[in-house]
PDB file of N, CA and C in Angstrom:
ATOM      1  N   UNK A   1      17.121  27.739   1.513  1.00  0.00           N
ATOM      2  CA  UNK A   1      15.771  27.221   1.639  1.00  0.00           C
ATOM      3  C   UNK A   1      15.602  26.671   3.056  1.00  0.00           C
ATOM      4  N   UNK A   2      14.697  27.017   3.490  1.00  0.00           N
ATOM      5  CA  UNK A   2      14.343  26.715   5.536  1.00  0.00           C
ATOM      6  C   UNK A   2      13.579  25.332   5.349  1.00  0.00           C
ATOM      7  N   UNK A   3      14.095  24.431   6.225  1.00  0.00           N
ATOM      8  CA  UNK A   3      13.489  22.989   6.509  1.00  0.00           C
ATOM      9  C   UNK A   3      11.988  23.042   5.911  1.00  0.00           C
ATOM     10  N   UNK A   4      11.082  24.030   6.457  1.00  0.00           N
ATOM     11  CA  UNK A   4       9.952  23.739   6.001  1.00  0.00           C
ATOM     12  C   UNK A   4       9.981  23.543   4.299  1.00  0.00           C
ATOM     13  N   UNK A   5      10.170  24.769   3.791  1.00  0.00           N
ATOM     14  CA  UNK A   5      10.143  24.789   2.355  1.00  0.00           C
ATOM     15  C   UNK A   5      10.765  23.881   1.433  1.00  0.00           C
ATOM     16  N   UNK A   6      11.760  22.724   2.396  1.00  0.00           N
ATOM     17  CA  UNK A   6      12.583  22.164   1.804  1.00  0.00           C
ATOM     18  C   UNK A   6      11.183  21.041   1.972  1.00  0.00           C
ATOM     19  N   UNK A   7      10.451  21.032   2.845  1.00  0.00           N
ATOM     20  CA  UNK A   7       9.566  19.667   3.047  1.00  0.00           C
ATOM     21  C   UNK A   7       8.671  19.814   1.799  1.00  0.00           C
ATOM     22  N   UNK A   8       7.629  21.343   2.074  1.00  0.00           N
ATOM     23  CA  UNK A   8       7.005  21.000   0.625  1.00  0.00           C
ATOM     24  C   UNK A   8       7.483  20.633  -0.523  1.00  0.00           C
ATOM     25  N   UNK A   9       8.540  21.306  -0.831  1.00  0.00           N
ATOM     26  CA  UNK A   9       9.395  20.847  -2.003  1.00  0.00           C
ATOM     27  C   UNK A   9       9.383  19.291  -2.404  1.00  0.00           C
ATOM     28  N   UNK A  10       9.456  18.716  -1.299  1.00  0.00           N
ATOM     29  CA  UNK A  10      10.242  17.096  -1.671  1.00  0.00           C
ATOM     30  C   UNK A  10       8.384  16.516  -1.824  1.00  0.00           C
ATOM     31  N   UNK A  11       7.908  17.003  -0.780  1.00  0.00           N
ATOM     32  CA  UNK A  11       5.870  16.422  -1.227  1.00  0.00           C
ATOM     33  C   UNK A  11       5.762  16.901  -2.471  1.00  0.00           C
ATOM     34  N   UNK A  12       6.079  17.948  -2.436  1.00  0.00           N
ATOM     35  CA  UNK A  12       5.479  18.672  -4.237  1.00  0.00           C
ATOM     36  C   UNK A  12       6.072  17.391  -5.453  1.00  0.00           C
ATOM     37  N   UNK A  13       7.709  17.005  -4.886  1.00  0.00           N
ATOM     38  CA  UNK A  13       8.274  16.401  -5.894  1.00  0.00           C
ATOM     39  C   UNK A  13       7.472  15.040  -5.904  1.00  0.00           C
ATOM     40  N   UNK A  14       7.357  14.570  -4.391  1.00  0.00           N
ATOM     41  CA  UNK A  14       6.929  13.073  -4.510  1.00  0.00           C
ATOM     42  C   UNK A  14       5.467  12.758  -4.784  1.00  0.00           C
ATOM     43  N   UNK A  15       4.606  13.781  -5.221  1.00  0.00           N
ATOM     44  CA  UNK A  15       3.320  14.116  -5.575  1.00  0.00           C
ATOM     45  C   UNK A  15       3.024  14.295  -7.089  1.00  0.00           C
ATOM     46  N   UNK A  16       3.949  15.265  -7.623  1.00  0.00           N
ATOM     47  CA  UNK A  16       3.984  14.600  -8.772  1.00  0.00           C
ATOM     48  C   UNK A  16       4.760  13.453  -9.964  1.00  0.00           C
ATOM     49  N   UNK A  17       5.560  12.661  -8.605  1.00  0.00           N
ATOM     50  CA  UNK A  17       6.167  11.591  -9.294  1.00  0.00           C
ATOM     51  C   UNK A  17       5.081  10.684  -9.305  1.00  0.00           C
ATOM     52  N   UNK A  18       3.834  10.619  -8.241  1.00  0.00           N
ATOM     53  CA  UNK A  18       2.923  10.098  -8.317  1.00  0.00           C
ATOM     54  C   UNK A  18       1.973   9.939  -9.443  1.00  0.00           C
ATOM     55  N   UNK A  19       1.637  11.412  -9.660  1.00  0.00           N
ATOM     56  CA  UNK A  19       0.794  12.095 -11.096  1.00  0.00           C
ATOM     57  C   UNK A  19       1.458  11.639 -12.119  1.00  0.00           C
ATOM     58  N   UNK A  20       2.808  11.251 -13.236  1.00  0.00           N
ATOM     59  CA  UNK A  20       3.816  10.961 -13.439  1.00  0.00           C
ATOM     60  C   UNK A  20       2.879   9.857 -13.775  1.00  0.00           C
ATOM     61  N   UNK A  21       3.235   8.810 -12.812  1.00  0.00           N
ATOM     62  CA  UNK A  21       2.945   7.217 -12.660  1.00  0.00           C
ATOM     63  C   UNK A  21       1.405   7.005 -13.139  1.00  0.00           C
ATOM     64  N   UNK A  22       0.426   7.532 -12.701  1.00  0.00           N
ATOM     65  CA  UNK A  22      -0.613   7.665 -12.970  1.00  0.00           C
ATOM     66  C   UNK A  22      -1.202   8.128 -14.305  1.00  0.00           C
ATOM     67  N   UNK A  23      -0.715   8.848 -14.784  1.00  0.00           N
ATOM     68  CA  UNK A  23      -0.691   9.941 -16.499  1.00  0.00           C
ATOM     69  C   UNK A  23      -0.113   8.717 -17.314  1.00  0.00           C
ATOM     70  N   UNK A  24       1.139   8.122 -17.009  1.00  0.00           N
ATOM     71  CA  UNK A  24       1.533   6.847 -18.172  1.00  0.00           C
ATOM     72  C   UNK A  24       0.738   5.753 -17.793  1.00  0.00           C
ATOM     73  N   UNK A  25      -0.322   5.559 -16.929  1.00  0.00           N
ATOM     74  CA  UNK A  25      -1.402   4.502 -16.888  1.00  0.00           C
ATOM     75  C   UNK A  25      -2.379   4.667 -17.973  1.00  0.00           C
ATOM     76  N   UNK A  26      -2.674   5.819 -17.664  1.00  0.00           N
ATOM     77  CA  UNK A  26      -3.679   6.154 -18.759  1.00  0.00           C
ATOM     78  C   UNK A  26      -3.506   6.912 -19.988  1.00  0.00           C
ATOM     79  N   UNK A  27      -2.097   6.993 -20.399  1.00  0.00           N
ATOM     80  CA  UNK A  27      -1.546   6.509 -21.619  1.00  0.00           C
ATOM     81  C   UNK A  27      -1.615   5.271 -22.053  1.00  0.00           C
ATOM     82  N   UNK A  28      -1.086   4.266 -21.259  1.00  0.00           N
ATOM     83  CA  UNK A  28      -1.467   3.248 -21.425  1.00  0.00           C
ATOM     84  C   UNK A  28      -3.136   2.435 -21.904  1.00  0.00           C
ATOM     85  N   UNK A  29      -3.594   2.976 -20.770  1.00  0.00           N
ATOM     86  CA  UNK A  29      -5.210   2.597 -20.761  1.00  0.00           C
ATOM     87  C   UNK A  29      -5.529   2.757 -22.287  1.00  0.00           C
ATOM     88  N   UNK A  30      -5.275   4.191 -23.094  1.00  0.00           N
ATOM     89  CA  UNK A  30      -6.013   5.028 -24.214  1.00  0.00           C
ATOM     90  C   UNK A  30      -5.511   3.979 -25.076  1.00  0.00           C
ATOM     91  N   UNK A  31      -4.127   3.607 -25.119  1.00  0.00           N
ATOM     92  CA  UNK A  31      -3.696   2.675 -26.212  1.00  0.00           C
ATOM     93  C   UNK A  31      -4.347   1.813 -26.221  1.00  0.00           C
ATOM     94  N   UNK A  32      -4.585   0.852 -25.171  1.00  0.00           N
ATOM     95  CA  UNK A  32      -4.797  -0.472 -25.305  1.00  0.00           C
ATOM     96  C   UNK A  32      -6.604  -0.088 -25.837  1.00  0.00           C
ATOM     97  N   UNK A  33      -7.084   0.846 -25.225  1.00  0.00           N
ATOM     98  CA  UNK A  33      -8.378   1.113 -25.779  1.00  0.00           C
ATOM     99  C   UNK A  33      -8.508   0.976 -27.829  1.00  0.00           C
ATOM    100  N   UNK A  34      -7.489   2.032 -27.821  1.00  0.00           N
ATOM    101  CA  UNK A  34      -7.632   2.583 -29.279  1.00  0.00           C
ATOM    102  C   UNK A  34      -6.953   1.125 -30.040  1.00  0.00           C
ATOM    103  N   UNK A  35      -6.696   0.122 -29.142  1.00  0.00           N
ATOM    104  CA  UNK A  35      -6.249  -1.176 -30.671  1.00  0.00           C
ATOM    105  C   UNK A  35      -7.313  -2.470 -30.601  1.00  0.00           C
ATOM    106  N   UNK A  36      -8.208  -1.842 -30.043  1.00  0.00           N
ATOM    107  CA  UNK A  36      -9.628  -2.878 -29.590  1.00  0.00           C
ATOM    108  C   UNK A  36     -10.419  -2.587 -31.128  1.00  0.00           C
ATOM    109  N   UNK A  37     -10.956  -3.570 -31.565  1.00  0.00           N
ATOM    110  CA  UNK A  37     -11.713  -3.644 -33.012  1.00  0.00           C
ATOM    111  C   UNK A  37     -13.113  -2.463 -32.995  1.00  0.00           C
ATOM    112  N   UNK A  38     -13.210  -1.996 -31.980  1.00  0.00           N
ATOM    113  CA  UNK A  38     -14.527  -1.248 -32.053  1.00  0.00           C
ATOM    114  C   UNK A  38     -14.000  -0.088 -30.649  1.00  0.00           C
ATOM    115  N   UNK A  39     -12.903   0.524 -30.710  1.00  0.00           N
ATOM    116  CA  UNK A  39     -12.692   1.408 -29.310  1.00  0.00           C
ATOM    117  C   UNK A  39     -14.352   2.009 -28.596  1.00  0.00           C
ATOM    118  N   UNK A  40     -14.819   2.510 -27.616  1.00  0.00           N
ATOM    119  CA  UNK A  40     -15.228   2.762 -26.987  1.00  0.00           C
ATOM    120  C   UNK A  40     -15.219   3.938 -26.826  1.00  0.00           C
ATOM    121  N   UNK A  41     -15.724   5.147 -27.829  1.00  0.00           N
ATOM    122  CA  UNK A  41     -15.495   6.410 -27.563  1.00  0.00           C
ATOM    123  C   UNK A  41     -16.166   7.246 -26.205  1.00  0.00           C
ATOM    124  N   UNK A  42     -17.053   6.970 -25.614  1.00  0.00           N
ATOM    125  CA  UNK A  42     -17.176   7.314 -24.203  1.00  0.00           C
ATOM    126  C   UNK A  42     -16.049   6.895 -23.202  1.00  0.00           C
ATOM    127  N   UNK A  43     -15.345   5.941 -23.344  1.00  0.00           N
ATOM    128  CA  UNK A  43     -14.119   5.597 -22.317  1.00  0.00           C
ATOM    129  C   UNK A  43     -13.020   6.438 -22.956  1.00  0.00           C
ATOM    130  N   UNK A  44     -12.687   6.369 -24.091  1.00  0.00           N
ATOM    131  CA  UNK A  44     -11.867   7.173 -24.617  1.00  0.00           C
ATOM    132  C   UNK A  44     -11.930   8.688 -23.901  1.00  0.00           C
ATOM    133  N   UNK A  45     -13.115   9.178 -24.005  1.00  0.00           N
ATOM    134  CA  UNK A  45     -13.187  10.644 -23.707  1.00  0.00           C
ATOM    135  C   UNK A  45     -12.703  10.937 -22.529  1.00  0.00           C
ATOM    136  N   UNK A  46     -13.259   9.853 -21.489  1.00  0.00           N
ATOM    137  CA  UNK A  46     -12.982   9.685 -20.189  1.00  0.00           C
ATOM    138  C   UNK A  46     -11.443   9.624 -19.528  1.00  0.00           C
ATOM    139  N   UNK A  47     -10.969   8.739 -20.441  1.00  0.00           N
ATOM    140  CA  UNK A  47      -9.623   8.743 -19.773  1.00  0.00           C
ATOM    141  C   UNK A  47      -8.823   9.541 -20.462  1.00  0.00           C
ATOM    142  N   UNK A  48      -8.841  10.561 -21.516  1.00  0.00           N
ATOM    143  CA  UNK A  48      -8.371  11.780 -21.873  1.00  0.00           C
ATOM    144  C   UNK A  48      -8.892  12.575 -21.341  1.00  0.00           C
ATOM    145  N   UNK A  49      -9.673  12.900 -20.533  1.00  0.00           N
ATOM    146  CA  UNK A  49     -10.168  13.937 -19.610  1.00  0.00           C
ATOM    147  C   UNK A  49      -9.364  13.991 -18.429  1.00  0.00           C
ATOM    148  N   UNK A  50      -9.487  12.613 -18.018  1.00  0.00           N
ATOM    149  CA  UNK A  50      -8.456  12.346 -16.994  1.00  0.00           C
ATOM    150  C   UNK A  50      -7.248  12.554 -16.908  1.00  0.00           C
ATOM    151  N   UNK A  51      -6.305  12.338 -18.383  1.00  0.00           N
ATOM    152  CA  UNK A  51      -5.293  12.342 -18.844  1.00  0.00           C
ATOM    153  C   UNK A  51      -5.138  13.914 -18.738  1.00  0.00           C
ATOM    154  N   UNK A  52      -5.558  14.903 -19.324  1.00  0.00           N
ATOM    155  CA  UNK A  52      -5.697  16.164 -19.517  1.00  0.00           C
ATOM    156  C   UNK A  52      -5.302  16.842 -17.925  1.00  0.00           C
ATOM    157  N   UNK A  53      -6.458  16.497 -16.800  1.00  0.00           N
ATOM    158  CA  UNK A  53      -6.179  17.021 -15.570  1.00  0.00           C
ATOM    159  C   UNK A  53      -5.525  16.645 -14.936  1.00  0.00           C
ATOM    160  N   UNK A  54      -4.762  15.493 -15.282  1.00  0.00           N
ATOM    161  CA  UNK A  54      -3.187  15.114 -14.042  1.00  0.00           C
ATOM    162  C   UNK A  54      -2.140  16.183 -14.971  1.00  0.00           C
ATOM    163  N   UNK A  55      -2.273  16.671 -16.387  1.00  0.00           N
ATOM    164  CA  UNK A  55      -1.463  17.351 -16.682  1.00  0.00           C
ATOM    165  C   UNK A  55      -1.214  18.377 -16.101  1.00  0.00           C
ATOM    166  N   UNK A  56      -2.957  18.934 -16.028  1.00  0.00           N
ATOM    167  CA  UNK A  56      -2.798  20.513 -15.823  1.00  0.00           C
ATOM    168  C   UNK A  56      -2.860  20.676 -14.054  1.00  0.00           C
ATOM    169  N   UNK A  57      -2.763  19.455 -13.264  1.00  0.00           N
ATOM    170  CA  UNK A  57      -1.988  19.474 -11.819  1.00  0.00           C
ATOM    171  C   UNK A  57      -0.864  19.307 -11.805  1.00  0.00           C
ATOM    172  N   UNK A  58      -0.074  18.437 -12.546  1.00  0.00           N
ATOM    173  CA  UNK A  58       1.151  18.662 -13.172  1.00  0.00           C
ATOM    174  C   UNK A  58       1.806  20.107 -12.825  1.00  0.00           C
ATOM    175  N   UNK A  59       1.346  20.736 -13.953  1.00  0.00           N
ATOM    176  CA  UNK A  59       1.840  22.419 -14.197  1.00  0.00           C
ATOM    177  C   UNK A  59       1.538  23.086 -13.186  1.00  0.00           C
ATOM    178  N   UNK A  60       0.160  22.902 -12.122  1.00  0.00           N
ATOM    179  CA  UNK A  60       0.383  23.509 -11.292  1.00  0.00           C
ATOM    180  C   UNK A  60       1.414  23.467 -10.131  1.00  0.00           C
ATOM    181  N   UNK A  61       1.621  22.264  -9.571  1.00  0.00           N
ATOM    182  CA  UNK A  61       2.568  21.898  -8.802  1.00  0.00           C
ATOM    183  C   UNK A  61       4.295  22.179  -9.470  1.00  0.00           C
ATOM    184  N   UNK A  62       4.575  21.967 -11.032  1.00  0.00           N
ATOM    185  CA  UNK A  62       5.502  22.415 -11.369  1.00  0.00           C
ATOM    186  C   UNK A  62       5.663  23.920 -10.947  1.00  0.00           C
ATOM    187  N   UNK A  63       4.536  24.924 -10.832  1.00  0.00           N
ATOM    188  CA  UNK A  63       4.999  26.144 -10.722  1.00  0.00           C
ATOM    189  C   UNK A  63       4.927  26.567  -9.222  1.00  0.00           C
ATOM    190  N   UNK A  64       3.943  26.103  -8.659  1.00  0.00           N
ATOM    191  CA  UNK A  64       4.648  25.896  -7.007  1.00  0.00           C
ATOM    192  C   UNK A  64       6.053  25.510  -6.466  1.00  0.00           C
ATOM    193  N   UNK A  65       6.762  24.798  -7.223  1.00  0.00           N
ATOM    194  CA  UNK A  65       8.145  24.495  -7.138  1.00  0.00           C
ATOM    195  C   UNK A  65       9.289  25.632  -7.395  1.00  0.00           C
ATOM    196  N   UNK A  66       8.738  26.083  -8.695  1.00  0.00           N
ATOM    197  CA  UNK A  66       9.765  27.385  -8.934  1.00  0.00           C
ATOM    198  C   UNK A  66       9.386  28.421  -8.545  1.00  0.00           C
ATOM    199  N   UNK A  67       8.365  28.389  -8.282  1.00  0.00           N
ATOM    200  CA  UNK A  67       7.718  29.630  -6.753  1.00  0.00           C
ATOM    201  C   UNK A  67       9.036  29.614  -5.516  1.00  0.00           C
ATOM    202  N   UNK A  68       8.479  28.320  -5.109  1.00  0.00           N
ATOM    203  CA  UNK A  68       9.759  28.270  -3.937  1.00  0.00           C
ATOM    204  C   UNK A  68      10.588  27.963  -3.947  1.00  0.00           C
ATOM    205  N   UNK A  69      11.704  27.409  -5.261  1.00  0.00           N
ATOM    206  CA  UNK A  69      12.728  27.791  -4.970  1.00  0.00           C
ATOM    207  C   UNK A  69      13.249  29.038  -5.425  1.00  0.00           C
ATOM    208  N   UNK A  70      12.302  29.976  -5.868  1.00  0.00           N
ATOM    209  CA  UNK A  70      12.407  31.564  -6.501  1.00  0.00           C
ATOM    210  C   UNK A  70      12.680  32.639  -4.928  1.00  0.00           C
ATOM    211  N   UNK A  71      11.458  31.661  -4.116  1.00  0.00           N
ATOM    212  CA  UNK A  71      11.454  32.626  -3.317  1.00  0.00           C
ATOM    213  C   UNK A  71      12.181  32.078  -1.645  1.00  0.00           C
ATOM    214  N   UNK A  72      13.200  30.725  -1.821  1.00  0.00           N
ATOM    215  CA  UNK A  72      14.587  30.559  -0.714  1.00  0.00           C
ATOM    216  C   UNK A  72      14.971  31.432  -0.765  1.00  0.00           C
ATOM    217  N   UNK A  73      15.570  31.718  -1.970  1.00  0.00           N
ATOM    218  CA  UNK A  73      16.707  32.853  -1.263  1.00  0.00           C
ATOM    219  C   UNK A  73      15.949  34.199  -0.565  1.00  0.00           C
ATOM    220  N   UNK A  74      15.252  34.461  -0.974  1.00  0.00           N
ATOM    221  CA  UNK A  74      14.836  35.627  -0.469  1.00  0.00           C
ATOM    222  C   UNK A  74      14.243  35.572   0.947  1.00  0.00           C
ATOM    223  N   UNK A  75      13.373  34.139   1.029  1.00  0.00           N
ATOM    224  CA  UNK A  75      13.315  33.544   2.409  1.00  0.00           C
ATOM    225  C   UNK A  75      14.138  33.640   3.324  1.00  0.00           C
ATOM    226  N   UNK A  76      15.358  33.457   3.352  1.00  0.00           N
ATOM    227  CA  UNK A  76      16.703  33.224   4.013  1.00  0.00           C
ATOM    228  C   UNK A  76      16.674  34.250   4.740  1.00  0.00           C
ATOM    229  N   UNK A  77      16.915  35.389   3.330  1.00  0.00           N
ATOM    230  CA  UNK A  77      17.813  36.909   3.826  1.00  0.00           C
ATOM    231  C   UNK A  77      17.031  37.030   4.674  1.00  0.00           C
ATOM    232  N   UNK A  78      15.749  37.044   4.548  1.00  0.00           N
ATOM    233  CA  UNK A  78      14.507  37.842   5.797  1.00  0.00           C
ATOM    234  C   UNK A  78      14.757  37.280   7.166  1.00  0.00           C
ATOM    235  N   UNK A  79      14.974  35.811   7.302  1.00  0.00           N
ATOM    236  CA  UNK A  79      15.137  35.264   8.333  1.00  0.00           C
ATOM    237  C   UNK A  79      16.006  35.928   9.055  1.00  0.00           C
ATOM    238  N   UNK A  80      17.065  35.775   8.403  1.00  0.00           N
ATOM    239  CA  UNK A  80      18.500  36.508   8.810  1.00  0.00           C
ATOM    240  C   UNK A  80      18.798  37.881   9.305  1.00  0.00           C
ATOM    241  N   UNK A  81      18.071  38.728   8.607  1.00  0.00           N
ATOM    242  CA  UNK A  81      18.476  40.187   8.995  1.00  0.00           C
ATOM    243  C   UNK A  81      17.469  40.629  10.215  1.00  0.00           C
ATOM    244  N   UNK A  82      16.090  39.460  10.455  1.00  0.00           N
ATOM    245  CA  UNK A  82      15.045  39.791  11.825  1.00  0.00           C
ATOM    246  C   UNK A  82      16.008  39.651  12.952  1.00  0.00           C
TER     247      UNK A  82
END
């Protein structure tokens, strides 16, 4: 894997350790919502919406990851044999 690819890699990682941190907030948030005597189903919706799209950036950035480390090695050889 070439310095660069090694950089996105570690942003990709430290980006979604971020998303991560953020997704168990609003796990959090939904709970503390849902043990309130009258929850708030417009906030509810809201922060499961929210909840929903740090997932599905999640998965995207998960598959950007095994993108590149799918495609180091093959990176390498090319470098190498120019």
């Amino acid at each position: 894997m070439t310095a660069t690819s090694r950089v996105r890699a570690f942003s990709l990682k430290l980006r979604m350790a971020v998303l991560k941190e953020r997704r168990a907030e609003l796990k959090q948030r939904i709970l503390t919502e849902l043990k309130r005597p009258a929850p708030c189903a417009q906030t509810l919706r809201m922060l499961k919406r929210r909840k929903l799209s740090l997932k599905d950036e999640l998965a995207r950035h998960e598959g950007l990851l095994r993108t590149l480390d799918a495609m180091g090695p093959q990176r390498e050889q090319r470098l190498e044999s120019a």
